[in-house]
Amino acid sequence: MDFIAGLANMRARNYAVQEVDKLKAKLIAGRIIPAIATATALATGLVCLELYKVVQNKQIESYRNTFANLALPLFAMAEPIPAKSFEHKELKWSIWDRWILEGDLTVQEVLDWFEARGLRAYSISAGQSLLYNDIFPKHKERLNKKMSELVVTVAKQTLPDGRRHFDVVAACEDEEGEDLDVPLVSIRYK
C-alpha cells in the first residue's frame, strides 16, 4: 500500500492535484476494487510483466505490445518496433528524446545553440503561437528578448511559480537546406 500511495502522490504532484496520506489512498483504492477485478487487472498484469523486462535490461525483441478485448475474448501480442532515430553529425536522437537548454535564454541564444550543432533553426513555436520565424522582418526585434517573456506575451501561456521549464518546438534544417525533425526543446528558465 505504501507503493500505491507513493505512486498516487507522485501523479498528484505532477498534475497539481492535492496529495493524500496512506489511509486516504487505501480508502480511495477500496472503492475501485470492482474495476480492478477485470480489464484494469489485466492491463496492470501485462504492464508488470513488461516492467520485469525493463529491470532486467532485456533487448527490444523481448517486449510485447498487447491488445486485449475481454468481450470477444481476444488477445493479440506483437513485437514493438524501435523508435525512429535520426542522426546529424555527432548528434543522434529519436522521437522520444528531448533536448534541454539551461537558463533564461534569449531567442538569439537558442538560435546560437542550434548553430553550434550545425543546425539552422528558422522557426520556434510554443503551443500554437509562433515565437520566431526568420521570414518575418518584425520577428528580428525578438532576437534579444527572453524566450520566457515571449511564451507569456506572444503565446499567452502562464508559467506557474512551481514550474521550472517550458517547451518549444523548433523547425531546423541542415547545411544543405534539408529539414530535420528535431526533438522537443525544454528550456529550464529557473
PDB file of C-alpha atoms in Angstrom:
ATOM      1  CA  MET A   1       0.000   0.000   0.000  1.00  0.00           C
ATOM      2  CA  ASP A   2       2.958   2.333   0.618  1.00  0.00           C
ATOM      3  CA  PHE A   3       3.997   1.839  -3.009  1.00  0.00           C
ATOM      4  CA  ILE A   4       0.486   2.579  -4.324  1.00  0.00           C
ATOM      5  CA  ALA A   5       0.156   5.676  -2.121  1.00  0.00           C
ATOM      6  CA  GLY A   6       3.596   6.883  -3.209  1.00  0.00           C
ATOM      7  CA  LEU A   7       2.789   6.476  -6.904  1.00  0.00           C
ATOM      8  CA  ALA A   8      -0.582   8.162  -6.463  1.00  0.00           C
ATOM      9  CA  ASN A   9       1.034  11.130  -4.719  1.00  0.00           C
ATOM     10  CA  MET A  10       3.723  11.441  -7.408  1.00  0.00           C
ATOM     11  CA  ARG A  11       0.978  11.563 -10.038  1.00  0.00           C
ATOM     12  CA  ALA A  12      -0.977  14.084  -7.960  1.00  0.00           C
ATOM     13  CA  ARG A  13       2.113  16.284  -7.639  1.00  0.00           C
ATOM     14  CA  ASN A  14       2.712  16.061 -11.389  1.00  0.00           C
ATOM     15  CA  TYR A  15      -0.835  17.263 -12.181  1.00  0.00           C
ATOM     16  CA  ALA A  16      -1.049  19.765  -9.285  1.00  0.00           C
ATOM     17  CA  VAL A  17      -3.745  17.712  -7.520  1.00  0.00           C
ATOM     18  CA  GLN A  18      -3.916  17.571  -3.726  1.00  0.00           C
ATOM     19  CA  GLU A  19      -1.849  14.707  -2.306  1.00  0.00           C
ATOM     20  CA  VAL A  20      -3.338  12.250   0.214  1.00  0.00           C
ATOM     21  CA  ASP A  21      -1.971  10.205   3.093  1.00  0.00           C
ATOM     22  CA  LYS A  22      -1.728   6.405   3.059  1.00  0.00           C
ATOM     23  CA  LEU A  23      -5.080   5.874   4.822  1.00  0.00           C
ATOM     24  CA  LYS A  24      -6.972   8.098   2.364  1.00  0.00           C
ATOM     25  CA  ALA A  25      -5.261   6.330  -0.569  1.00  0.00           C
ATOM     26  CA  LYS A  26      -6.380   2.984   0.886  1.00  0.00           C
ATOM     27  CA  LEU A  27      -9.973   4.243   1.171  1.00  0.00           C
ATOM     28  CA  ILE A  28      -9.954   5.500  -2.415  1.00  0.00           C
ATOM     29  CA  ALA A  29      -8.415   2.257  -3.706  1.00  0.00           C
ATOM     30  CA  GLY A  30     -11.027   0.268  -1.756  1.00  0.00           C
ATOM     31  CA  ARG A  31     -13.818   1.934  -3.720  1.00  0.00           C
ATOM     32  CA  ILE A  32     -12.419   0.903  -7.087  1.00  0.00           C
ATOM     33  CA  ILE A  33     -11.833  -2.787  -6.345  1.00  0.00           C
ATOM     34  CA  PRO A  34     -14.666  -3.902  -8.707  1.00  0.00           C
ATOM     35  CA  ALA A  35     -12.966  -2.085 -11.605  1.00  0.00           C
ATOM     36  CA  ILE A  36      -9.594  -3.590 -10.743  1.00  0.00           C
ATOM     37  CA  ALA A  37     -11.031  -7.097 -10.991  1.00  0.00           C
ATOM     38  CA  THR A  38     -11.419  -7.044 -14.787  1.00  0.00           C
ATOM     39  CA  ALA A  39      -9.722  -5.052 -17.535  1.00  0.00           C
ATOM     40  CA  THR A  40      -7.648  -2.979 -15.127  1.00  0.00           C
ATOM     41  CA  ALA A  41      -6.214  -6.115 -13.564  1.00  0.00           C
ATOM     42  CA  LEU A  42      -5.365  -7.496 -16.990  1.00  0.00           C
ATOM     43  CA  ALA A  43      -3.674  -4.267 -18.107  1.00  0.00           C
ATOM     44  CA  THR A  44      -1.784  -3.950 -14.827  1.00  0.00           C
ATOM     45  CA  GLY A  45      -0.579  -7.530 -15.035  1.00  0.00           C
ATOM     46  CA  LEU A  46       0.661  -7.097 -18.594  1.00  0.00           C
ATOM     47  CA  VAL A  47       2.433  -3.856 -17.685  1.00  0.00           C
ATOM     48  CA  CYS A  48       4.096  -5.550 -14.706  1.00  0.00           C
ATOM     49  CA  LEU A  49       5.344  -8.345 -16.956  1.00  0.00           C
ATOM     50  CA  GLU A  50       6.923  -5.718 -19.225  1.00  0.00           C
ATOM     51  CA  LEU A  51       8.434  -3.912 -16.218  1.00  0.00           C
ATOM     52  CA  TYR A  52      10.306  -7.095 -15.300  1.00  0.00           C
ATOM     53  CA  LYS A  53      11.925  -6.923 -18.722  1.00  0.00           C
ATOM     54  CA  VAL A  54      12.868  -3.266 -18.203  1.00  0.00           C
ATOM     55  CA  VAL A  55      14.526  -4.058 -14.862  1.00  0.00           C
ATOM     56  CA  GLN A  56      16.421  -6.955 -16.466  1.00  0.00           C
ATOM     57  CA  ASN A  57      17.619  -4.725 -19.372  1.00  0.00           C
ATOM     58  CA  LYS A  58      16.172  -7.072 -21.978  1.00  0.00           C
ATOM     59  CA  GLN A  59      16.542  -6.390 -25.701  1.00  0.00           C
ATOM     60  CA  ILE A  60      13.600  -4.821 -27.535  1.00  0.00           C
ATOM     61  CA  GLU A  61      12.742  -8.194 -29.107  1.00  0.00           C
ATOM     62  CA  SER A  62      11.706  -9.462 -25.643  1.00  0.00           C
ATOM     63  CA  TYR A  63       8.977  -6.843 -25.186  1.00  0.00           C
ATOM     64  CA  ARG A  64       5.382  -7.207 -26.336  1.00  0.00           C
ATOM     65  CA  ASN A  65       2.583  -4.814 -27.287  1.00  0.00           C
ATOM     66  CA  THR A  66      -0.702  -6.424 -26.288  1.00  0.00           C
ATOM     67  CA  PHE A  67      -4.208  -5.720 -27.483  1.00  0.00           C
ATOM     68  CA  ALA A  68      -6.852  -7.362 -25.320  1.00  0.00           C
ATOM     69  CA  ASN A  69     -10.621  -7.311 -25.657  1.00  0.00           C
ATOM     70  CA  LEU A  70     -12.332  -9.195 -22.843  1.00  0.00           C
ATOM     71  CA  ALA A  71     -15.720  -9.032 -24.568  1.00  0.00           C
ATOM     72  CA  LEU A  72     -14.638 -11.208 -27.524  1.00  0.00           C
ATOM     73  CA  PRO A  73     -12.233 -12.684 -25.883  1.00  0.00           C
ATOM     74  CA  LEU A  74      -9.265 -11.587 -27.964  1.00  0.00           C
ATOM     75  CA  PHE A  75      -5.605 -11.332 -27.018  1.00  0.00           C
ATOM     76  CA  ALA A  76      -3.149 -10.212 -29.683  1.00  0.00           C
ATOM     77  CA  MET A  77       0.557  -9.707 -28.974  1.00  0.00           C
ATOM     78  CA  ALA A  78       3.203  -8.200 -31.249  1.00  0.00           C
ATOM     79  CA  GLU A  79       6.826  -7.185 -31.043  1.00  0.00           C
ATOM     80  CA  PRO A  80       7.265  -3.429 -30.791  1.00  0.00           C
ATOM     81  CA  ILE A  81       9.457  -1.738 -33.350  1.00  0.00           C
ATOM     82  CA  PRO A  82      12.246   0.564 -32.218  1.00  0.00           C
ATOM     83  CA  ALA A  83      11.591   4.297 -32.314  1.00  0.00           C
ATOM     84  CA  LYS A  84      12.684   6.019 -35.499  1.00  0.00           C
ATOM     85  CA  SER A  85      16.085   7.559 -34.922  1.00  0.00           C
ATOM     86  CA  PHE A  86      17.787  10.496 -36.582  1.00  0.00           C
ATOM     87  CA  GLU A  87      21.438  11.456 -36.957  1.00  0.00           C
ATOM     88  CA  HIS A  88      23.194  14.700 -37.782  1.00  0.00           C
ATOM     89  CA  LYS A  89      26.954  14.933 -37.390  1.00  0.00           C
ATOM     90  CA  GLU A  90      27.694  13.723 -33.831  1.00  0.00           C
ATOM     91  CA  LEU A  91      24.059  14.101 -32.721  1.00  0.00           C
ATOM     92  CA  LYS A  92      21.740  11.110 -32.514  1.00  0.00           C
ATOM     93  CA  TRP A  93      18.120  11.230 -31.307  1.00  0.00           C
ATOM     94  CA  SER A  94      14.722   9.565 -31.575  1.00  0.00           C
ATOM     95  CA  ILE A  95      11.176  10.865 -31.447  1.00  0.00           C
ATOM     96  CA  TRP A  96      11.142  10.102 -27.699  1.00  0.00           C
ATOM     97  CA  ASP A  97      14.108  12.336 -26.888  1.00  0.00           C
ATOM     98  CA  ARG A  98      14.040  15.873 -25.585  1.00  0.00           C
ATOM     99  CA  TRP A  99      16.757  18.499 -25.729  1.00  0.00           C
ATOM    100  CA  ILE A 100      17.128  20.510 -22.537  1.00  0.00           C
ATOM    101  CA  LEU A 101      18.582  24.027 -22.612  1.00  0.00           C
ATOM    102  CA  GLU A 102      19.582  25.612 -19.308  1.00  0.00           C
ATOM    103  CA  GLY A 103      18.993  29.253 -18.422  1.00  0.00           C
ATOM    104  CA  ASP A 104      16.587  32.063 -19.204  1.00  0.00           C
ATOM    105  CA  LEU A 105      17.792  32.301 -22.797  1.00  0.00           C
ATOM    106  CA  THR A 106      17.087  34.880 -25.459  1.00  0.00           C
ATOM    107  CA  VAL A 107      15.890  33.890 -28.910  1.00  0.00           C
ATOM    108  CA  GLN A 108      19.389  34.618 -30.288  1.00  0.00           C
ATOM    109  CA  GLU A 109      20.983  32.333 -27.669  1.00  0.00           C
ATOM    110  CA  VAL A 110      18.646  29.499 -28.663  1.00  0.00           C
ATOM    111  CA  LEU A 111      19.468  30.049 -32.346  1.00  0.00           C
ATOM    112  CA  ASP A 112      23.187  30.046 -31.477  1.00  0.00           C
ATOM    113  CA  TRP A 113      22.764  26.760 -29.559  1.00  0.00           C
ATOM    114  CA  PHE A 114      21.397  25.121 -32.704  1.00  0.00           C
ATOM    115  CA  GLU A 115      24.017  26.803 -34.911  1.00  0.00           C
ATOM    116  CA  ALA A 116      26.816  25.338 -32.752  1.00  0.00           C
ATOM    117  CA  ARG A 117      25.457  21.887 -33.629  1.00  0.00           C
ATOM    118  CA  GLY A 118      25.338  22.523 -37.360  1.00  0.00           C
ATOM    119  CA  LEU A 119      21.599  23.190 -37.469  1.00  0.00           C
ATOM    120  CA  ARG A 120      19.774  26.325 -38.534  1.00  0.00           C
ATOM    121  CA  ALA A 121      16.599  26.890 -36.531  1.00  0.00           C
ATOM    122  CA  TYR A 122      14.408  29.014 -38.756  1.00  0.00           C
ATOM    123  CA  SER A 123      11.230  28.801 -36.686  1.00  0.00           C
ATOM    124  CA  ILE A 124      10.420  28.432 -32.980  1.00  0.00           C
ATOM    125  CA  SER A 125       6.911  27.997 -31.630  1.00  0.00           C
ATOM    126  CA  ALA A 126       5.202  27.432 -28.294  1.00  0.00           C
ATOM    127  CA  GLY A 127       1.815  25.767 -28.441  1.00  0.00           C
ATOM    128  CA  GLN A 128       0.075  27.226 -31.478  1.00  0.00           C
ATOM    129  CA  SER A 129       1.960  30.513 -31.328  1.00  0.00           C
ATOM    130  CA  LEU A 130       4.935  31.390 -33.483  1.00  0.00           C
ATOM    131  CA  LEU A 131       7.616  32.946 -31.281  1.00  0.00           C
ATOM    132  CA  TYR A 132      10.169  33.423 -34.044  1.00  0.00           C
ATOM    133  CA  ASN A 133      10.429  32.854 -37.777  1.00  0.00           C
ATOM    134  CA  ASP A 134      13.250  34.250 -39.869  1.00  0.00           C
ATOM    135  CA  ILE A 135      10.995  35.079 -42.842  1.00  0.00           C
ATOM    136  CA  PHE A 136       9.155  37.765 -40.853  1.00  0.00           C
ATOM    137  CA  PRO A 137      11.189  41.003 -40.630  1.00  0.00           C
ATOM    138  CA  LYS A 138       9.281  42.066 -37.499  1.00  0.00           C
ATOM    139  CA  HIS A 139      10.491  38.941 -35.671  1.00  0.00           C
ATOM    140  CA  LYS A 140      14.085  40.251 -35.842  1.00  0.00           C
ATOM    141  CA  GLU A 141      13.054  42.579 -32.983  1.00  0.00           C
ATOM    142  CA  ARG A 142      12.503  39.480 -30.832  1.00  0.00           C
ATOM    143  CA  LEU A 143      16.096  38.198 -31.131  1.00  0.00           C
ATOM    144  CA  ASN A 144      17.225  39.857 -27.880  1.00  0.00           C
ATOM    145  CA  LYS A 145      14.060  39.047 -25.925  1.00  0.00           C
ATOM    146  CA  LYS A 146      13.936  36.251 -23.365  1.00  0.00           C
ATOM    147  CA  MET A 147      12.118  33.137 -24.514  1.00  0.00           C
ATOM    148  CA  SER A 148      10.200  33.062 -21.211  1.00  0.00           C
ATOM    149  CA  GLU A 149       8.938  36.583 -21.906  1.00  0.00           C
ATOM    150  CA  LEU A 150       7.755  35.600 -25.406  1.00  0.00           C
ATOM    151  CA  VAL A 151       5.997  32.493 -24.104  1.00  0.00           C
ATOM    152  CA  VAL A 152       3.975  34.711 -21.764  1.00  0.00           C
ATOM    153  CA  THR A 153       3.374  37.690 -24.086  1.00  0.00           C
ATOM    154  CA  VAL A 154       3.085  36.046 -27.515  1.00  0.00           C
ATOM    155  CA  ALA A 155       1.907  32.507 -26.724  1.00  0.00           C
ATOM    156  CA  LYS A 156      -0.254  33.740 -23.801  1.00  0.00           C
ATOM    157  CA  GLN A 157       0.895  30.831 -21.639  1.00  0.00           C
ATOM    158  CA  THR A 158       1.153  31.170 -17.890  1.00  0.00           C
ATOM    159  CA  LEU A 159       4.338  29.954 -16.253  1.00  0.00           C
ATOM    160  CA  PRO A 160       3.356  28.823 -12.730  1.00  0.00           C
ATOM    161  CA  ASP A 161       5.718  29.531  -9.835  1.00  0.00           C
ATOM    162  CA  GLY A 162       6.404  25.834  -9.225  1.00  0.00           C
ATOM    163  CA  ARG A 163       7.333  25.146 -12.832  1.00  0.00           C
ATOM    164  CA  ARG A 164      10.964  25.467 -13.896  1.00  0.00           C
ATOM    165  CA  HIS A 165      10.692  24.867 -17.650  1.00  0.00           C
ATOM    166  CA  PHE A 166       8.591  25.381 -20.747  1.00  0.00           C
ATOM    167  CA  ASP A 167       8.609  23.506 -24.051  1.00  0.00           C
ATOM    168  CA  VAL A 168       9.101  24.886 -27.539  1.00  0.00           C
ATOM    169  CA  VAL A 169       9.186  23.302 -30.970  1.00  0.00           C
ATOM    170  CA  ALA A 170      11.995  24.257 -33.322  1.00  0.00           C
ATOM    171  CA  ALA A 171      11.963  23.752 -37.067  1.00  0.00           C
ATOM    172  CA  CYS A 172      15.514  23.197 -38.309  1.00  0.00           C
ATOM    173  CA  GLU A 173      17.468  22.499 -41.434  1.00  0.00           C
ATOM    174  CA  ASP A 174      20.991  21.227 -42.028  1.00  0.00           C
ATOM    175  CA  GLU A 175      23.765  22.816 -44.109  1.00  0.00           C
ATOM    176  CA  GLU A 176      22.214  21.563 -47.374  1.00  0.00           C
ATOM    177  CA  GLY A 177      18.845  23.138 -46.516  1.00  0.00           C
ATOM    178  CA  GLU A 178      17.173  19.792 -45.767  1.00  0.00           C
ATOM    179  CA  ASP A 179      14.578  19.860 -42.977  1.00  0.00           C
ATOM    180  CA  LEU A 180      15.322  17.712 -39.938  1.00  0.00           C
ATOM    181  CA  ASP A 181      12.834  16.525 -37.327  1.00  0.00           C
ATOM    182  CA  VAL A 182      14.418  17.575 -34.045  1.00  0.00           C
ATOM    183  CA  PRO A 183      13.173  16.659 -30.567  1.00  0.00           C
ATOM    184  CA  LEU A 184      11.032  18.853 -28.404  1.00  0.00           C
ATOM    185  CA  VAL A 185      13.143  21.523 -26.693  1.00  0.00           C
ATOM    186  CA  SER A 186      12.685  22.170 -22.974  1.00  0.00           C
ATOM    187  CA  ILE A 187      14.085  25.428 -21.678  1.00  0.00           C
ATOM    188  CA  ARG A 188      14.795  25.432 -17.938  1.00  0.00           C
ATOM    189  CA  TYR A 189      14.486  29.116 -17.266  1.00  0.00           C
ATOM    190  CA  LYS A 190      14.573  28.897 -13.451  1.00  0.00           C
TER     191      LYS A 190
END
